[in-house]
Coordinates of C-alpha atoms in Angstrom, one line a residue:
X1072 CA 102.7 83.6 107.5
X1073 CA 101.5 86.7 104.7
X1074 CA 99.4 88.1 107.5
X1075 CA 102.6 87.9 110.0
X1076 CA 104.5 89.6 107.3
X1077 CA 102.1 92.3 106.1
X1078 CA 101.9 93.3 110.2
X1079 CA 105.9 93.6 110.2
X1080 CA 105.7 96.3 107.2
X1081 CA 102.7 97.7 108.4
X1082 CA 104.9 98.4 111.5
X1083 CA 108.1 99.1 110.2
X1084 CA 106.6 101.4 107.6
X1085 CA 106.3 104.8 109.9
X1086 CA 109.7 103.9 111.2
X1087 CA 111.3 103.7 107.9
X1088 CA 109.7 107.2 106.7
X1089 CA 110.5 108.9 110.3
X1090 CA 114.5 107.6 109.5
X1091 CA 114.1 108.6 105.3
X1092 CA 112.7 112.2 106.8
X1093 CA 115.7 112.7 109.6
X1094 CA 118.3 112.3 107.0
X1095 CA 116.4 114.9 104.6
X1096 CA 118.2 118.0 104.9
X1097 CA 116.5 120.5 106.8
X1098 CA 115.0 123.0 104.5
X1099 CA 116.1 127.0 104.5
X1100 CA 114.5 129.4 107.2
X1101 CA 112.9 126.3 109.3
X1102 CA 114.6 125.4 112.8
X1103 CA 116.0 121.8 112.9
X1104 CA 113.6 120.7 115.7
X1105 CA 110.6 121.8 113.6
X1106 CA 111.5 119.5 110.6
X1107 CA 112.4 116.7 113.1
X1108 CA 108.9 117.4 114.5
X1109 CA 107.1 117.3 111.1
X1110 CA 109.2 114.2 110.6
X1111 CA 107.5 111.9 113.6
X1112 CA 104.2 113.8 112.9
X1113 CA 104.7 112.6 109.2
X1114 CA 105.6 109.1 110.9
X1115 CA 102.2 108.9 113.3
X1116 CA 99.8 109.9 110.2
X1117 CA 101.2 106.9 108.2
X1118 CA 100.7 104.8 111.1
X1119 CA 97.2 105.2 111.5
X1120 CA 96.7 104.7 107.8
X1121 CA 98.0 101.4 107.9
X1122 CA 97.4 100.9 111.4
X1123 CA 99.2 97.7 112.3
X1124 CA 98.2 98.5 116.2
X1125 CA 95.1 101.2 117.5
X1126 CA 95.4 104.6 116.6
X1127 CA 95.5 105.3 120.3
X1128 CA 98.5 103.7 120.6
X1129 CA 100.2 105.0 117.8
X1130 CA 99.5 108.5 119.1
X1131 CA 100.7 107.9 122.4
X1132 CA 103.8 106.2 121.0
X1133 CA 104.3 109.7 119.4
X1134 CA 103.5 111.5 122.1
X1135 CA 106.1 110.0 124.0
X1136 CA 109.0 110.3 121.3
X1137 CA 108.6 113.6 121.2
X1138 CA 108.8 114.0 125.1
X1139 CA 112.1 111.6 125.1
X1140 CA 113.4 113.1 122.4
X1141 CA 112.4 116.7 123.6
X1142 CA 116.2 118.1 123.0
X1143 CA 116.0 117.5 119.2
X1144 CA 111.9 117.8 118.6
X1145 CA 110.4 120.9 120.5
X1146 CA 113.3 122.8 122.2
X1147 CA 115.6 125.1 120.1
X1148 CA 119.5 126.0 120.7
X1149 CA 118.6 129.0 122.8
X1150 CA 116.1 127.9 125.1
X1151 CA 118.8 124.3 126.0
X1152 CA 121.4 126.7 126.5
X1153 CA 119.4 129.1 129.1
X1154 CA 120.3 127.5 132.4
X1155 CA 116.8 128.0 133.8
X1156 CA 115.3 126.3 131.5
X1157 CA 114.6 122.7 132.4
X1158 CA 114.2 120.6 129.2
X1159 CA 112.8 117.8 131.2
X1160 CA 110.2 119.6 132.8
X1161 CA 109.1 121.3 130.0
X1162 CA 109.1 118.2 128.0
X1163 CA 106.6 116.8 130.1
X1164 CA 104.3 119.7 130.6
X1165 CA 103.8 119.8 126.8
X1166 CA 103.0 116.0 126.7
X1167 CA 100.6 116.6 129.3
X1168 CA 99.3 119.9 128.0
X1169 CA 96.2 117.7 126.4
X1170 CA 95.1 116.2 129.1
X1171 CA 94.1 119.6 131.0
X1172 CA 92.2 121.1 128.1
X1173 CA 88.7 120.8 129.4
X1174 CA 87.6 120.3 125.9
X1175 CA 89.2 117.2 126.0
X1176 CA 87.4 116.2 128.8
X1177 CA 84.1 117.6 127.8
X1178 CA 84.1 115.4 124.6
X1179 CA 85.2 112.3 126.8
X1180 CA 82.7 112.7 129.1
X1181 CA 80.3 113.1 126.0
X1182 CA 81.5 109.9 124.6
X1183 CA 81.0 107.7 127.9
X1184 CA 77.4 109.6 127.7
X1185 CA 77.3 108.1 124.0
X1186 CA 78.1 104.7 124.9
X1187 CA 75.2 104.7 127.5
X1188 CA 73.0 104.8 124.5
X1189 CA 74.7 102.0 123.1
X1190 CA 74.7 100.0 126.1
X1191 CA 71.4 100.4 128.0
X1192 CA 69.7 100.7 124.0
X1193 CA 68.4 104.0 124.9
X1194 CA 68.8 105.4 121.6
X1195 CA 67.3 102.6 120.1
X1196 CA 64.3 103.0 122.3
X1197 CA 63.7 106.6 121.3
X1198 CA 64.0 106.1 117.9
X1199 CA 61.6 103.1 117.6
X1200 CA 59.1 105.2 119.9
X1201 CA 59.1 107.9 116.9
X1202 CA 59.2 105.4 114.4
X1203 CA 55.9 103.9 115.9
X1204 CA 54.2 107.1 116.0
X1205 CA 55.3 109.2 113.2
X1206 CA 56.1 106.4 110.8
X1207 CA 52.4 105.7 109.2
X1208 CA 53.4 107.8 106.2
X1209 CA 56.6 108.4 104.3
X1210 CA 56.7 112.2 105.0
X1211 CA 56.4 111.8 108.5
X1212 CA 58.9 108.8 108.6
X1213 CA 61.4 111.7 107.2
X1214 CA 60.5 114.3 110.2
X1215 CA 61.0 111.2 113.3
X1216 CA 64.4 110.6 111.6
X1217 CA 65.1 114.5 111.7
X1218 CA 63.7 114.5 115.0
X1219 CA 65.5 111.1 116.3
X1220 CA 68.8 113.3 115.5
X1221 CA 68.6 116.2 116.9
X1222 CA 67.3 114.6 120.3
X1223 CA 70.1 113.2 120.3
X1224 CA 72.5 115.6 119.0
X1225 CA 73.5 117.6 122.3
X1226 CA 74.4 114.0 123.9
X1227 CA 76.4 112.8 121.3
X1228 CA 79.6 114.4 120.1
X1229 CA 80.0 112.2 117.1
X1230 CA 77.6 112.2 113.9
X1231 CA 79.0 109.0 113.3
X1232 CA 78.0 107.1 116.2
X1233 CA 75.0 108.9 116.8
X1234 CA 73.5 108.3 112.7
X1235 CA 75.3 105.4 112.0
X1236 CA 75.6 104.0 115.3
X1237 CA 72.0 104.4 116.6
X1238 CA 69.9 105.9 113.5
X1239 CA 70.6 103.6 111.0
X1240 CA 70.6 100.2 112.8
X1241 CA 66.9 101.2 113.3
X1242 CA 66.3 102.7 109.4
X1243 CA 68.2 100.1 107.6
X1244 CA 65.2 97.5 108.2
X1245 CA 62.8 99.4 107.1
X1246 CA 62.9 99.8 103.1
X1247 CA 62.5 96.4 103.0
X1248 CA 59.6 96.1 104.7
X1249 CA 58.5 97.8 101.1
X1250 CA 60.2 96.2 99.0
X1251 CA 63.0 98.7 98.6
X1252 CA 66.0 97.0 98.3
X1253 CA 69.6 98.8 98.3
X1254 CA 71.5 98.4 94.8
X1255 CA 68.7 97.5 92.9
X1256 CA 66.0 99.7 90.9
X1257 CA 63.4 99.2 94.0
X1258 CA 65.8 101.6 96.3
X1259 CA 64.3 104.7 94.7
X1260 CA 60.7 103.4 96.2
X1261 CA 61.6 104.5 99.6
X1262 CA 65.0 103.7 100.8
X1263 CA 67.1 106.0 98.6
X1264 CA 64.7 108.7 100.5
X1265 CA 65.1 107.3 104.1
X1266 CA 68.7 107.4 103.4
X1267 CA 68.7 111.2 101.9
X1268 CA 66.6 112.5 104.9
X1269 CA 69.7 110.8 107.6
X1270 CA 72.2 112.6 105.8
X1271 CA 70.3 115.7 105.4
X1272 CA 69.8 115.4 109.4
X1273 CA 73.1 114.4 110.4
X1274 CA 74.9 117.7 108.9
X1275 CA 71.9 119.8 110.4
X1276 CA 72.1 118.4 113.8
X1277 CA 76.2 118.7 113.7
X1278 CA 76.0 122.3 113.0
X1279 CA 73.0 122.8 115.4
X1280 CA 74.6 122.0 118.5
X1281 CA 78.1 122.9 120.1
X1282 CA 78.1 119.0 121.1
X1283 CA 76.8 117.7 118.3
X1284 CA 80.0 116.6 116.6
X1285 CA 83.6 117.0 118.1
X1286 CA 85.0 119.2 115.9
X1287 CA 82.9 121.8 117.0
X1288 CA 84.3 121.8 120.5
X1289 CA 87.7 122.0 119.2
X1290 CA 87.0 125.0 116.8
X1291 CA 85.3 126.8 119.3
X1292 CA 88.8 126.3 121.9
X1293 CA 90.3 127.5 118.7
X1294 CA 88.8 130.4 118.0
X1295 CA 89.0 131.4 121.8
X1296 CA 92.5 131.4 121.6
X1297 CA 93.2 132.9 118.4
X1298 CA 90.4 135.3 117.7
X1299 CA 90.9 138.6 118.9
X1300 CA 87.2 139.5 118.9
X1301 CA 86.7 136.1 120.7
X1302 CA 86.1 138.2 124.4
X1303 CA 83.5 140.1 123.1
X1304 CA 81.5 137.6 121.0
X1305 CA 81.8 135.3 124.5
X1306 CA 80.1 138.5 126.3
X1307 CA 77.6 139.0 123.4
X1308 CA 76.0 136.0 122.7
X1309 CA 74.6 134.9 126.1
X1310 CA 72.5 137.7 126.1
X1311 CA 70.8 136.4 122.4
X1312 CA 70.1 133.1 122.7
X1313 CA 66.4 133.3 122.2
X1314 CA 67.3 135.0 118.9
X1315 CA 69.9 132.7 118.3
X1316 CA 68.0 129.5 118.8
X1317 CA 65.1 131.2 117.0
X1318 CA 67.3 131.8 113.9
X1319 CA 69.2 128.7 113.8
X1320 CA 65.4 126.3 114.0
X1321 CA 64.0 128.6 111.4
X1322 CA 66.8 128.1 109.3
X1323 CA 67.1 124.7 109.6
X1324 CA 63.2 123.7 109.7
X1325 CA 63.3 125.6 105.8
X1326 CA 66.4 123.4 104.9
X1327 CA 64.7 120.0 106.7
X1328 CA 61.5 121.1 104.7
X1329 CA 62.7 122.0 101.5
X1330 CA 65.1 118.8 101.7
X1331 CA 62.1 116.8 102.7
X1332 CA 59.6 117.5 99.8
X1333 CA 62.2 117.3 96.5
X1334 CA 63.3 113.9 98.1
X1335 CA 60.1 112.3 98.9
X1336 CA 58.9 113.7 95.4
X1337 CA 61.3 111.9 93.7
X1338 CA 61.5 108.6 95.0

């Protein structure tokens, strides 16, 4: 019965604040619709933080509010009373609006790719493989779980699921094999450093690769909307990718390296 009552808060909780926000007064010099906005945007964070149903559903549920509602949410007095304008139709082009960015799709696409991994162990496969070769000593351990990451990197938009969801699965039972244990004075043998190095690679491989997380996508649709220089750096940087790729690997190879040797001298 407590776990039937905790939902019902859980779910009445963004529909309380969404109601407690309407009835705000709308603060000077910002248009009605825009606090109404901020109000169900307020509403859809503190859903996912308590999430009562998927975070999916809860943006889809504000999605559509905002298309129903379009007359008090997105549309301001002068563009309702313009008799060409079709609230309606507009409504529902913005609700859609996500669903024709092909970054959107590009990241999808890159997550089914992800779950390929997952399913068909492909990732696992590749990471044993350099675990079996390159794992006969400590220092090279630390370069196959470098090396694990950024193979996978331009497949996998999500540092998450591509570390934690195929890296570490393999790592985690290996310390132990050494008797490194995790929370006990042992970790520093050889786990603390097996740990170090798939952080160290996760943030190199991120920043490495457009793909390589998801944010990176979305910046980049960003900045090609906003920046002004954005044309010209588009038309520049195909012609310097050999001296982009060589800056970025040298760059990272003295980070990897520097990393590498502090953290295996320590532990």
């Amino acid at each position: 019965m407590s776990l039937a009552k905790d939902k019902i808060w859980k779910l009445l909780a963004p529909l309380v604040v969404m109601g407690v926000m309407f009835l705000i007064p709308v603060p000077d010099g910002m248009p009605p619709q825009a606090w109404h906005y901020f109000a169900v945007f307020v509403a859809m964070i503190v859903g996912m933080i308590l999430e009562p149903i998927p975070a999916t559903a809860i943006s889809f549920i504000a999605v559509t509010i905002c298309v129903i509602g379009s007359n008090y949410l997105l549309f301001d007095a002068s563009e309702l009373a313009d008799p060409a304008f079709k609230a309606g139709k507009q409504a529902l082009k913005w609700g859609l609006a996500g669903f024709s960015s092909t970054t959107v799709w590009l990241v999808f696409g890159a997550f089914i790719f992800a779950l390929g991994y997952e399913v068909t162990g492909l990732g696992r496969r590749i990471a044993l493989f350099l675990v079996k070769f390159m794992g006969k000593r400590t220092l090279t351990l630390g370069y196959a779980i470098v090396i694990i990451d950024i193979l996978l990197a331009p497949f996998t938009p999500s540092n998450t699921a591509r570390t934690g969801g195929t890296v570490f699965p393999v790592i985690k039972n290996l310390p132990p094999l050494f008797k490194s244990f995790p929370n006990d004075p042992s970790a520093r043998r050889i786990g603390g450093y097996l740990m170090w190095m798939m952080v160290i690679s996760t943030s190199l491989s991120s920043s490495m690769f457009v793909t390589g997380a998801a944010p990176n996508v979305l910046g980049l649709e960003f900045v090609n909307k906003n920046c002004r220089y954005s044309n010209q750096l588009a038309a520049m940087v195909p012609q310097l990718p050999a001296g982009w790729y060589y800056f970025a690997d040298r760059c990272s190879v003295v980070v990897i390296r520097s990393v590498q040797t502090r953290g295996h001298s320590q532990c």
